[in-house]
Amino acid sequence: MHFSLVVRSGIFLAAFAARETIASDPLVEVTRKISAEVTTNGKAYSDLRELTTIGPRLSGSEGAAKAVEWAKRKMESYGADRVFLQPAMVPHWTRGNVERATVTSTPQPIFLKVTALGPSVGTPKEGVEAGVVEVQSLDEVDKLGAAVRGKIVFYNRRMDATGTSAFRAYGKAVDQRYRGASAAARQGAVAVLVRSMTTLPDDDNPHTGMLRYEDGIAMIPAAALSTHSANELAALLKSDPKLTVNLKLSAAQHSPVSSFNVIGELTGRDLPQEYVVVGGHLDSWDLGSGAHDDGTGVVQSIEVLRTLKALGLRPRRTVRVVLFMAEEFGGVGAKEYASQAKAKGEKHFAAIESDSGGFAPVGFGVDGSDKQVAAVKRWAPYLALFHADAIKKGGGGTDVGPLGAQGAVTIGYIPAGAHYFDFHHSARDRFEAVNIEDLHGGAAAMATLTYLLAEKGL
Ligand SMILES: [Zn+2]
């Protein structure tokens, strides 16, 4: 029999066996207790209110520093055995208060909705004014070559989720935002405008996000256009291919500053030197207040600790809540955490991340060997109570990724994803966008899987 068939039938038998015995299984009782505790006494929602009231938590900002203090106090108040701050130097970039893109060649100026990508450089005070070349891809810029010299390149490929998931659609479109500035600058362009990464086809909100400037290539200003403004600009270009746009951005890069990952522990009763991490990222973009991205992951992870503590559940391995800093600027905190873990010889057994929004639970994505994935799949029957029993291979996540390289099985919480990019990195990502039952259901599912991994292993 082919190996994968052995594994698949093994999973089937394991799931079947679990269902057969589940009525008399003490782990089912634990699952029910976790569910009741989170439903009755859950704090993730009120914690999210507090965290988002601090405001945006851009890497290196005052909001991020306040969130560090808040998270530390919060985990102490829930009775963590140990809470500590792990220093990391993080990027510091500011948006400033000028973000304007104006079509200047029309009889009346037309204002487009625009926001700087981070860490874009700013423009001169008077702005950058030039003709606009619309493209659909980075390849097209390469082919146009000298034709974009002195121009503003306008990347307008849609993030199209037709027949696929929103996350896959994001993956297929985001190269424009991430690498578009350097690709255009290489051919002599003076700035870039990028269609916002959202599945909303006609949204007034621009969605920001990270770009990467390639070494040795001029850093040119880069901004996201709302999809509404991108549609408008494309239509205007059809009637006047020679139109001009003036782009003004007051964004600025600064020297890195000192910040922290926030770490809270529930010491393992039997194998305290083995760790199961559960976490999210504490920093956010600055246009909303970082609710779905990733306030929900932060408060769900804290809720895992609170729930286990409140129920007196102390698993064999140490449960470590890690709130990572500066994920949005390249996963800086995650790299620091993993390098410290390696230097200290800490054995990370498994790491769960919640950074796909606070929507209704669906399941978990597992990065690991086929054997590890199959081992996580056998816990699916216990996650069914939360509708979080879809376990698929792949999808661990940015912040836990570096721990995977050290042998940990890395796991990403999967909520319903269809609307995540309505909010993602935009002014719409606020507390009001989160539903309490969805948020708490996810926290309970994460607490259950964390407990199972820390208590029973793989
Ligand atoms: Zn995120």
Short mmCIF file of C-alpha atoms and ligand atoms in Angstrom, two decimals:
data_model
loop_
_atom_site.label_atom_id
_atom_site.label_comp_id
_atom_site.label_asym_id
_atom_site.label_seq_id
_atom_site.Cartn_x
_atom_site.Cartn_y
_atom_site.Cartn_z
CA MET A 1 0.00 0.00 0.00
CA HIS A 2 1.19 3.50 -0.79
CA PHE A 3 2.53 5.31 2.25
CA SER A 4 -0.03 8.13 2.11
CA LEU A 5 -2.83 5.55 2.07
CA VAL A 6 -1.45 3.97 5.22
CA VAL A 7 -1.42 7.37 6.87
CA ARG A 8 -4.91 8.22 5.67
CA SER A 9 -6.44 4.96 6.81
CA GLY A 10 -4.55 5.40 10.09
CA ILE A 11 -6.21 8.76 10.59
CA PHE A 12 -9.59 7.29 9.75
CA LEU A 13 -9.14 4.51 12.29
CA ALA A 14 -7.86 6.91 14.93
CA ALA A 15 -10.81 9.26 14.42
CA PHE A 16 -13.21 6.33 14.45
CA ALA A 17 -11.66 4.90 17.60
CA ALA A 18 -11.83 8.31 19.28
CA ARG A 19 -15.52 8.61 18.45
CA GLU A 20 -16.20 5.10 19.75
CA THR A 21 -14.62 5.76 23.11
CA ILE A 22 -15.35 9.45 23.42
CA ALA A 23 -18.28 9.03 25.82
CA SER A 24 -16.04 7.53 28.49
CA ASP A 25 -12.99 9.62 27.68
CA PRO A 26 -11.81 11.98 30.47
CA LEU A 27 -10.44 14.34 27.81
CA VAL A 28 -13.99 14.95 26.64
CA GLU A 29 -14.78 16.20 30.13
CA VAL A 30 -11.81 18.59 29.92
CA THR A 31 -13.06 19.86 26.57
CA ARG A 32 -16.52 20.50 28.00
CA LYS A 33 -15.05 22.33 30.99
CA ILE A 34 -12.98 24.55 28.73
CA SER A 35 -16.05 25.31 26.65
CA ALA A 36 -18.14 26.18 29.73
CA GLU A 37 -15.39 28.35 31.24
CA VAL A 38 -14.85 30.39 28.08
CA THR A 39 -18.59 30.73 27.43
CA THR A 40 -19.38 31.79 31.00
CA ASN A 41 -16.30 33.68 32.15
CA GLY A 42 -14.40 34.38 28.92
CA LYS A 43 -12.41 37.61 28.94
CA ALA A 44 -11.12 37.71 25.37
CA TYR A 45 -13.82 40.11 24.19
CA SER A 46 -13.47 42.61 27.05
CA ASP A 47 -9.68 42.29 26.75
CA LEU A 48 -9.96 43.13 23.06
CA ARG A 49 -11.96 46.23 23.96
CA GLU A 50 -9.14 47.32 26.30
CA LEU A 51 -6.37 46.53 23.84
CA THR A 52 -8.01 48.34 20.94
CA THR A 53 -8.77 51.31 23.20
CA ILE A 54 -5.00 51.75 23.56
CA GLY A 55 -5.20 52.44 19.81
CA PRO A 56 -2.99 51.41 16.92
CA ARG A 57 0.22 49.57 17.85
CA LEU A 58 2.59 50.24 15.00
CA SER A 59 6.05 48.74 15.56
CA GLY A 60 8.18 51.19 17.54
CA SER A 61 5.23 53.46 18.44
CA GLU A 62 3.94 54.68 21.79
CA GLY A 63 0.82 52.52 21.29
CA ALA A 64 2.99 49.42 20.92
CA ALA A 65 4.88 50.31 24.12
CA LYS A 66 1.60 50.76 26.01
CA ALA A 67 0.32 47.43 24.67
CA VAL A 68 3.44 45.70 26.01
CA GLU A 69 2.72 47.01 29.51
CA TRP A 70 -0.98 46.15 29.19
CA ALA A 71 -0.30 42.55 28.10
CA LYS A 72 2.22 42.00 30.89
CA ARG A 73 -0.22 43.24 33.56
CA LYS A 74 -3.05 41.24 32.02
CA MET A 75 -1.20 37.92 32.14
CA GLU A 76 -0.01 38.64 35.68
CA SER A 77 -3.60 39.35 36.72
CA TYR A 78 -4.70 35.97 35.31
CA GLY A 79 -2.17 34.15 37.47
CA ALA A 80 0.62 33.24 35.04
CA ASP A 81 3.53 31.57 36.87
CA ARG A 82 5.96 33.91 35.17
CA VAL A 83 5.60 36.89 32.86
CA PHE A 84 8.60 38.50 31.24
CA LEU A 85 9.58 40.89 28.50
CA GLN A 86 12.03 39.78 25.84
CA PRO A 87 13.87 42.74 24.28
CA ALA A 88 14.09 43.13 20.51
CA MET A 89 15.18 46.03 18.31
CA VAL A 90 12.31 46.83 15.95
CA PRO A 91 11.77 49.05 12.90
CA HIS A 92 10.35 52.51 13.52
CA TRP A 93 8.46 54.22 10.74
CA THR A 94 5.93 57.03 10.89
CA ARG A 95 3.16 57.87 8.46
CA GLY A 96 2.89 61.56 9.35
CA ASN A 97 -0.29 63.43 8.53
CA VAL A 98 -0.02 64.12 4.81
CA GLU A 99 -1.23 61.45 2.39
CA ARG A 100 -2.64 62.82 -0.80
CA ALA A 101 -2.88 61.69 -4.41
CA THR A 102 -4.43 64.18 -6.82
CA VAL A 103 -5.16 63.88 -10.52
CA THR A 104 -3.83 67.24 -11.68
CA SER A 105 -4.45 67.14 -15.44
CA THR A 106 -8.27 67.20 -15.27
CA PRO A 107 -10.18 70.55 -15.42
CA GLN A 108 -10.86 70.16 -11.69
CA PRO A 109 -8.43 68.26 -9.46
CA ILE A 110 -9.63 64.76 -8.54
CA PHE A 111 -8.63 63.44 -5.12
CA LEU A 112 -7.85 59.75 -4.80
CA LYS A 113 -7.99 57.82 -1.50
CA VAL A 114 -4.47 56.81 -0.72
CA THR A 115 -2.28 55.66 2.17
CA ALA A 116 1.46 55.08 2.44
CA LEU A 117 2.81 51.54 2.54
CA GLY A 118 5.28 50.88 5.33
CA PRO A 119 8.17 51.64 5.43
CA SER A 120 7.79 53.88 2.39
CA VAL A 121 9.95 56.97 2.14
CA GLY A 122 8.08 60.28 1.96
CA THR A 123 7.90 62.65 -1.00
CA PRO A 124 9.29 66.18 -1.18
CA LYS A 125 6.84 68.74 0.30
CA GLU A 126 5.53 69.72 -3.11
CA GLY A 127 4.94 66.04 -3.93
CA VAL A 128 6.02 63.87 -6.83
CA GLU A 129 4.12 64.74 -10.00
CA ALA A 130 4.25 62.57 -13.10
CA GLY A 131 2.37 60.67 -15.76
CA VAL A 132 0.92 57.31 -14.77
CA VAL A 133 1.54 53.89 -16.33
CA GLU A 134 -1.01 51.23 -15.35
CA VAL A 135 0.30 47.66 -15.16
CA GLN A 136 -1.02 44.28 -14.02
CA SER A 137 2.23 42.67 -12.91
CA LEU A 138 5.89 43.06 -12.00
CA ASP A 139 6.78 41.28 -15.24
CA GLU A 140 4.96 43.93 -17.21
CA VAL A 141 7.12 46.61 -15.58
CA ASP A 142 10.27 44.69 -16.59
CA LYS A 143 8.99 44.45 -20.16
CA LEU A 144 8.07 48.13 -20.32
CA GLY A 145 11.57 49.02 -19.14
CA ALA A 146 12.46 52.60 -20.12
CA ALA A 147 8.79 53.39 -20.83
CA VAL A 148 8.19 53.81 -17.08
CA ARG A 149 11.19 56.09 -16.56
CA GLY A 150 10.10 59.25 -14.76
CA LYS A 151 6.55 57.88 -14.34
CA ILE A 152 4.33 56.75 -11.49
CA VAL A 153 3.70 53.01 -11.90
CA PHE A 154 0.13 52.01 -11.01
CA TYR A 155 -0.22 48.30 -10.11
CA ASN A 156 -3.88 47.44 -10.62
CA ARG A 157 -4.14 43.63 -10.61
CA ARG A 158 -7.21 42.60 -8.59
CA MET A 159 -7.06 40.38 -5.56
CA ASP A 160 -9.47 37.86 -7.00
CA ALA A 161 -10.86 35.21 -4.65
CA THR A 162 -13.16 33.65 -7.27
CA GLY A 163 -12.87 29.89 -6.93
CA THR A 164 -10.22 30.08 -4.22
CA SER A 165 -9.77 31.28 -0.65
CA ALA A 166 -9.22 34.93 0.24
CA PHE A 167 -5.82 33.99 1.70
CA ARG A 168 -4.72 32.35 -1.56
CA ALA A 169 -5.99 35.36 -3.49
CA TYR A 170 -3.89 37.59 -1.21
CA GLY A 171 -0.84 35.42 -1.83
CA LYS A 172 -1.34 35.76 -5.58
CA ALA A 173 -1.69 39.56 -5.54
CA VAL A 174 0.60 40.79 -2.78
CA ASP A 175 3.84 40.76 -4.81
CA GLN A 176 2.68 44.09 -6.29
CA ARG A 177 2.65 45.66 -2.85
CA TYR A 178 5.71 43.88 -1.43
CA ARG A 179 8.12 44.12 -4.37
CA GLY A 180 6.42 46.63 -6.67
CA ALA A 181 8.36 49.71 -5.56
CA SER A 182 11.80 48.25 -6.24
CA ALA A 183 10.67 46.61 -9.50
CA ALA A 184 9.46 50.01 -10.73
CA ALA A 185 12.46 51.94 -9.37
CA ARG A 186 14.81 49.57 -11.18
CA GLN A 187 13.33 50.89 -14.46
CA GLY A 188 13.52 54.52 -13.33
CA ALA A 189 9.95 55.09 -12.05
CA VAL A 190 9.53 57.88 -9.48
CA ALA A 191 6.73 56.45 -7.32
CA VAL A 192 4.21 53.61 -7.20
CA LEU A 193 0.49 53.39 -6.49
CA VAL A 194 -0.79 49.90 -5.67
CA ARG A 195 -4.40 48.71 -5.76
CA SER A 196 -5.35 47.80 -2.16
CA MET A 197 -5.12 44.16 -1.14
CA THR A 198 -8.81 43.58 -0.41
CA THR A 199 -11.51 41.38 -1.89
CA LEU A 200 -13.91 44.35 -1.70
CA PRO A 201 -14.12 45.47 -5.34
CA ASP A 202 -15.26 49.02 -4.59
CA ASP A 203 -14.03 50.10 -1.15
CA ASP A 204 -13.24 53.69 -0.16
CA ASN A 205 -10.65 52.61 2.42
CA PRO A 206 -7.08 52.18 1.31
CA HIS A 207 -5.39 49.10 2.86
CA THR A 208 -1.77 49.53 3.87
CA GLY A 209 0.87 46.83 4.34
CA MET A 210 4.54 46.14 4.13
CA LEU A 211 6.84 46.64 1.17
CA ARG A 212 10.48 45.65 0.90
CA TYR A 213 13.05 47.86 -0.72
CA GLU A 214 15.77 45.87 -2.46
CA ASP A 215 19.34 46.77 -1.55
CA GLY A 216 21.07 48.96 -4.08
CA ILE A 217 17.88 50.20 -5.75
CA ALA A 218 16.47 53.71 -5.22
CA MET A 219 13.79 53.87 -2.53
CA ILE A 220 10.77 55.51 -4.16
CA PRO A 221 7.52 56.54 -2.43
CA ALA A 222 4.83 53.85 -2.43
CA ALA A 223 1.17 54.06 -1.53
CA ALA A 224 -1.97 51.94 -1.66
CA LEU A 225 -5.05 53.24 -3.48
CA SER A 226 -8.53 52.27 -2.29
CA THR A 227 -10.12 49.88 -4.78
CA HIS A 228 -12.70 52.60 -5.55
CA SER A 229 -9.94 55.07 -6.39
CA ALA A 230 -8.02 52.42 -8.35
CA ASN A 231 -11.14 51.81 -10.49
CA GLU A 232 -11.56 55.55 -10.95
CA LEU A 233 -7.93 56.10 -11.93
CA ALA A 234 -8.07 53.20 -14.42
CA ALA A 235 -11.19 54.73 -16.02
CA LEU A 236 -9.57 58.18 -16.19
CA LEU A 237 -6.46 56.71 -17.82
CA LYS A 238 -8.63 55.17 -20.54
CA SER A 239 -9.92 58.57 -21.57
CA ASP A 240 -6.58 60.35 -21.03
CA PRO A 241 -3.49 58.13 -21.05
CA LYS A 242 -1.38 61.27 -20.53
CA LEU A 243 -3.01 62.27 -17.24
CA THR A 244 -0.77 63.30 -14.35
CA VAL A 245 -0.94 62.59 -10.64
CA ASN A 246 0.67 64.43 -7.77
CA LEU A 247 1.53 62.21 -4.79
CA LYS A 248 2.34 63.71 -1.40
CA LEU A 249 3.41 61.54 1.51
CA SER A 250 4.91 62.67 4.81
CA ALA A 251 6.03 59.15 5.76
CA ALA A 252 9.50 58.81 7.28
CA GLN A 253 11.90 56.05 8.31
CA HIS A 254 13.69 56.33 11.66
CA SER A 255 16.38 54.40 13.50
CA PRO A 256 15.28 51.09 15.07
CA VAL A 257 14.02 51.33 18.63
CA SER A 258 13.96 48.94 21.55
CA SER A 259 10.72 47.00 22.10
CA PHE A 260 9.64 43.62 23.48
CA ASN A 261 7.92 40.31 22.97
CA VAL A 262 5.65 39.67 25.96
CA ILE A 263 5.79 36.15 27.34
CA GLY A 264 3.60 34.48 29.99
CA GLU A 265 4.01 30.93 31.25
CA LEU A 266 2.10 28.16 32.95
CA THR A 267 4.90 25.89 34.12
CA GLY A 268 4.55 22.24 33.09
CA ARG A 269 3.95 19.83 35.96
CA ASP A 270 6.09 17.05 34.53
CA LEU A 271 8.17 18.31 31.59
CA PRO A 272 8.72 22.01 32.40
CA GLN A 273 11.63 22.25 29.93
CA GLU A 274 9.38 21.35 27.00
CA TYR A 275 7.28 24.17 25.58
CA VAL A 276 4.01 24.49 23.76
CA VAL A 277 3.70 28.04 22.47
CA VAL A 278 0.42 29.77 21.73
CA GLY A 279 0.54 33.30 20.41
CA GLY A 280 -0.30 36.19 18.15
CA HIS A 281 1.34 39.51 17.32
CA LEU A 282 0.99 42.55 19.51
CA ASP A 283 1.88 45.17 16.90
CA SER A 284 -0.64 46.32 14.33
CA TRP A 285 -1.00 48.71 11.44
CA ASP A 286 -2.06 52.20 12.34
CA LEU A 287 -5.17 52.93 10.24
CA GLY A 288 -7.64 51.04 12.43
CA SER A 289 -6.92 49.68 15.88
CA GLY A 290 -5.65 46.22 14.95
CA ALA A 291 -8.71 44.23 16.04
CA HIS A 292 -8.78 41.24 13.65
CA ASP A 293 -5.09 41.76 12.89
CA ASP A 294 -4.05 40.72 15.39
CA GLY A 295 -5.74 41.90 18.57
CA THR A 296 -7.95 38.80 18.39
CA GLY A 297 -4.93 36.47 18.26
CA VAL A 298 -3.43 38.27 21.26
CA VAL A 299 -6.53 38.09 23.46
CA GLN A 300 -7.30 34.50 22.41
CA SER A 301 -3.78 33.44 23.39
CA ILE A 302 -4.09 35.20 26.74
CA GLU A 303 -7.49 33.53 27.17
CA VAL A 304 -5.85 30.12 26.74
CA LEU A 305 -3.66 30.85 29.76
CA ARG A 306 -6.51 32.35 31.78
CA THR A 307 -8.80 29.39 31.09
CA LEU A 308 -6.26 26.67 31.95
CA LYS A 309 -5.35 28.53 35.14
CA ALA A 310 -8.98 29.13 36.15
CA LEU A 311 -9.78 25.42 35.67
CA GLY A 312 -6.68 24.27 37.52
CA LEU A 313 -5.49 22.46 34.41
CA ARG A 314 -1.72 22.26 34.56
CA PRO A 315 -0.53 20.11 31.66
CA ARG A 316 2.71 18.11 31.64
CA ARG A 317 4.57 20.53 29.38
CA THR A 318 4.98 24.29 29.91
CA VAL A 319 2.42 26.40 28.09
CA ARG A 320 3.95 29.64 26.94
CA VAL A 321 1.89 32.53 25.60
CA VAL A 322 4.09 34.58 23.30
CA LEU A 323 2.89 37.96 22.05
CA PHE A 324 5.26 38.76 19.22
CA MET A 325 6.36 42.29 18.34
CA ALA A 326 6.80 43.73 14.84
CA GLU A 327 5.24 40.94 12.81
CA GLU A 328 3.99 43.51 10.34
CA PHE A 329 7.53 44.76 9.75
CA GLY A 330 9.10 41.44 8.89
CA GLY A 331 8.45 39.15 11.85
CA VAL A 332 11.25 40.74 13.84
CA GLY A 333 10.03 39.61 17.28
CA ALA A 334 9.47 36.05 16.06
CA LYS A 335 13.03 35.79 14.77
CA GLU A 336 14.35 37.11 18.09
CA TYR A 337 12.20 34.66 20.05
CA ALA A 338 13.39 31.69 18.00
CA SER A 339 17.05 32.70 18.19
CA GLN A 340 16.80 33.05 22.00
CA ALA A 341 15.10 29.66 22.20
CA LYS A 342 17.93 28.13 20.20
CA ALA A 343 20.64 29.85 22.24
CA LYS A 344 19.07 28.61 25.49
CA GLY A 345 18.52 25.10 24.13
CA GLU A 346 14.78 25.27 24.84
CA LYS A 347 12.85 22.38 23.36
CA HIS A 348 9.80 23.69 21.55
CA PHE A 349 7.44 20.88 21.03
CA ALA A 350 4.60 22.69 19.27
CA ALA A 351 3.61 26.28 18.50
CA ILE A 352 0.11 27.54 17.71
CA GLU A 353 -0.50 30.94 16.17
CA SER A 354 -3.73 32.87 15.70
CA ASP A 355 -3.24 35.54 13.03
CA SER A 356 -6.01 35.00 10.50
CA GLY A 357 -8.71 37.07 12.18
CA GLY A 358 -11.22 36.52 14.97
CA PHE A 359 -13.96 34.96 12.86
CA ALA A 360 -15.89 31.73 13.54
CA PRO A 361 -13.69 28.65 14.10
CA VAL A 362 -13.07 26.24 11.24
CA GLY A 363 -9.95 24.31 12.25
CA PHE A 364 -6.16 24.37 12.25
CA GLY A 365 -3.44 24.24 9.60
CA VAL A 366 -0.39 22.18 10.51
CA ASP A 367 3.17 22.53 9.21
CA GLY A 368 5.17 19.43 9.97
CA SER A 369 5.96 15.95 8.75
CA ASP A 370 3.09 13.74 7.55
CA LYS A 371 3.43 11.91 10.85
CA GLN A 372 3.08 15.14 12.86
CA VAL A 373 0.10 16.27 10.80
CA ALA A 374 -1.58 12.89 11.31
CA ALA A 375 -0.88 13.11 15.04
CA VAL A 376 -2.61 16.50 15.28
CA LYS A 377 -5.51 15.17 13.20
CA ARG A 378 -6.28 12.60 15.83
CA TRP A 379 -7.39 15.44 18.14
CA ALA A 380 -10.05 16.54 15.66
CA PRO A 381 -12.94 14.81 17.48
CA TYR A 382 -12.21 16.92 20.58
CA LEU A 383 -12.27 20.12 18.53
CA ALA A 384 -15.63 19.29 16.94
CA LEU A 385 -17.46 20.84 19.90
CA PHE A 386 -16.11 24.22 18.70
CA HIS A 387 -16.58 23.44 14.97
CA ALA A 388 -12.79 23.66 14.78
CA ASP A 389 -12.12 20.10 13.63
CA ALA A 390 -10.98 20.75 10.04
CA ILE A 391 -7.27 19.90 10.33
CA LYS A 392 -5.28 20.43 7.14
CA LYS A 393 -1.63 20.22 6.18
CA GLY A 394 0.12 23.59 5.81
CA GLY A 395 -0.52 27.05 7.20
CA GLY A 396 1.54 27.36 10.39
CA GLY A 397 2.15 31.12 10.20
CA THR A 398 4.76 33.87 10.20
CA ASP A 399 5.45 34.10 13.93
CA VAL A 400 5.74 30.39 14.67
CA GLY A 401 7.57 29.63 11.41
CA PRO A 402 11.11 30.10 12.82
CA LEU A 403 10.34 27.55 15.56
CA GLY A 404 9.45 25.03 12.86
CA ALA A 405 13.06 25.15 11.72
CA GLN A 406 13.96 23.94 15.23
CA GLY A 407 11.71 20.91 15.01
CA ALA A 408 8.48 22.24 16.51
CA VAL A 409 5.26 21.33 14.79
CA THR A 410 3.75 24.72 13.90
CA ILE A 411 0.03 25.26 13.76
CA GLY A 412 -2.13 28.13 12.54
CA TYR A 413 -5.65 28.66 13.85
CA ILE A 414 -8.09 28.81 10.91
CA PRO A 415 -11.24 30.88 11.25
CA ALA A 416 -13.75 31.55 8.47
CA GLY A 417 -11.70 33.67 6.09
CA ALA A 418 -14.04 35.09 3.49
CA HIS A 419 -14.30 38.55 5.10
CA TYR A 420 -10.85 38.93 6.64
CA PHE A 421 -9.58 41.13 3.83
CA ASP A 422 -12.60 43.44 4.07
CA PHE A 423 -10.89 44.74 7.22
CA HIS A 424 -7.21 43.79 6.90
CA HIS A 425 -4.75 46.69 7.33
CA SER A 426 -7.47 49.31 6.90
CA ALA A 427 -9.42 51.81 9.02
CA ARG A 428 -12.23 49.22 9.20
CA ASP A 429 -10.18 46.89 11.42
CA ARG A 430 -11.74 48.01 14.71
CA PHE A 431 -13.24 46.40 17.80
CA GLU A 432 -16.77 46.67 16.33
CA ALA A 433 -15.75 44.31 13.52
CA VAL A 434 -15.35 41.39 15.96
CA ASN A 435 -18.13 39.09 17.17
CA ILE A 436 -17.94 37.75 20.73
CA GLU A 437 -19.15 34.19 20.02
CA ASP A 438 -16.74 33.79 17.12
CA LEU A 439 -13.85 35.20 19.16
CA HIS A 440 -14.56 33.05 22.22
CA GLY A 441 -15.23 29.91 20.18
CA GLY A 442 -11.78 30.26 18.66
CA ALA A 443 -10.18 30.87 22.06
CA ALA A 444 -11.83 27.72 23.46
CA ALA A 445 -10.66 25.65 20.49
CA MET A 446 -7.12 27.00 20.92
CA ALA A 447 -7.20 26.27 24.66
CA THR A 448 -8.31 22.69 23.94
CA LEU A 449 -5.62 22.03 21.35
CA THR A 450 -2.97 23.69 23.53
CA TYR A 451 -3.99 21.50 26.46
CA LEU A 452 -4.01 18.31 24.38
CA LEU A 453 -0.56 19.02 22.93
CA ALA A 454 0.93 20.02 26.29
CA GLU A 455 -0.66 17.12 28.16
CA LYS A 456 -0.72 14.29 25.64
CA GLY A 457 1.90 15.29 23.11
CA LEU A 458 1.76 14.16 19.53
ZN ZN B 1 -1.29 39.88 11.46
#
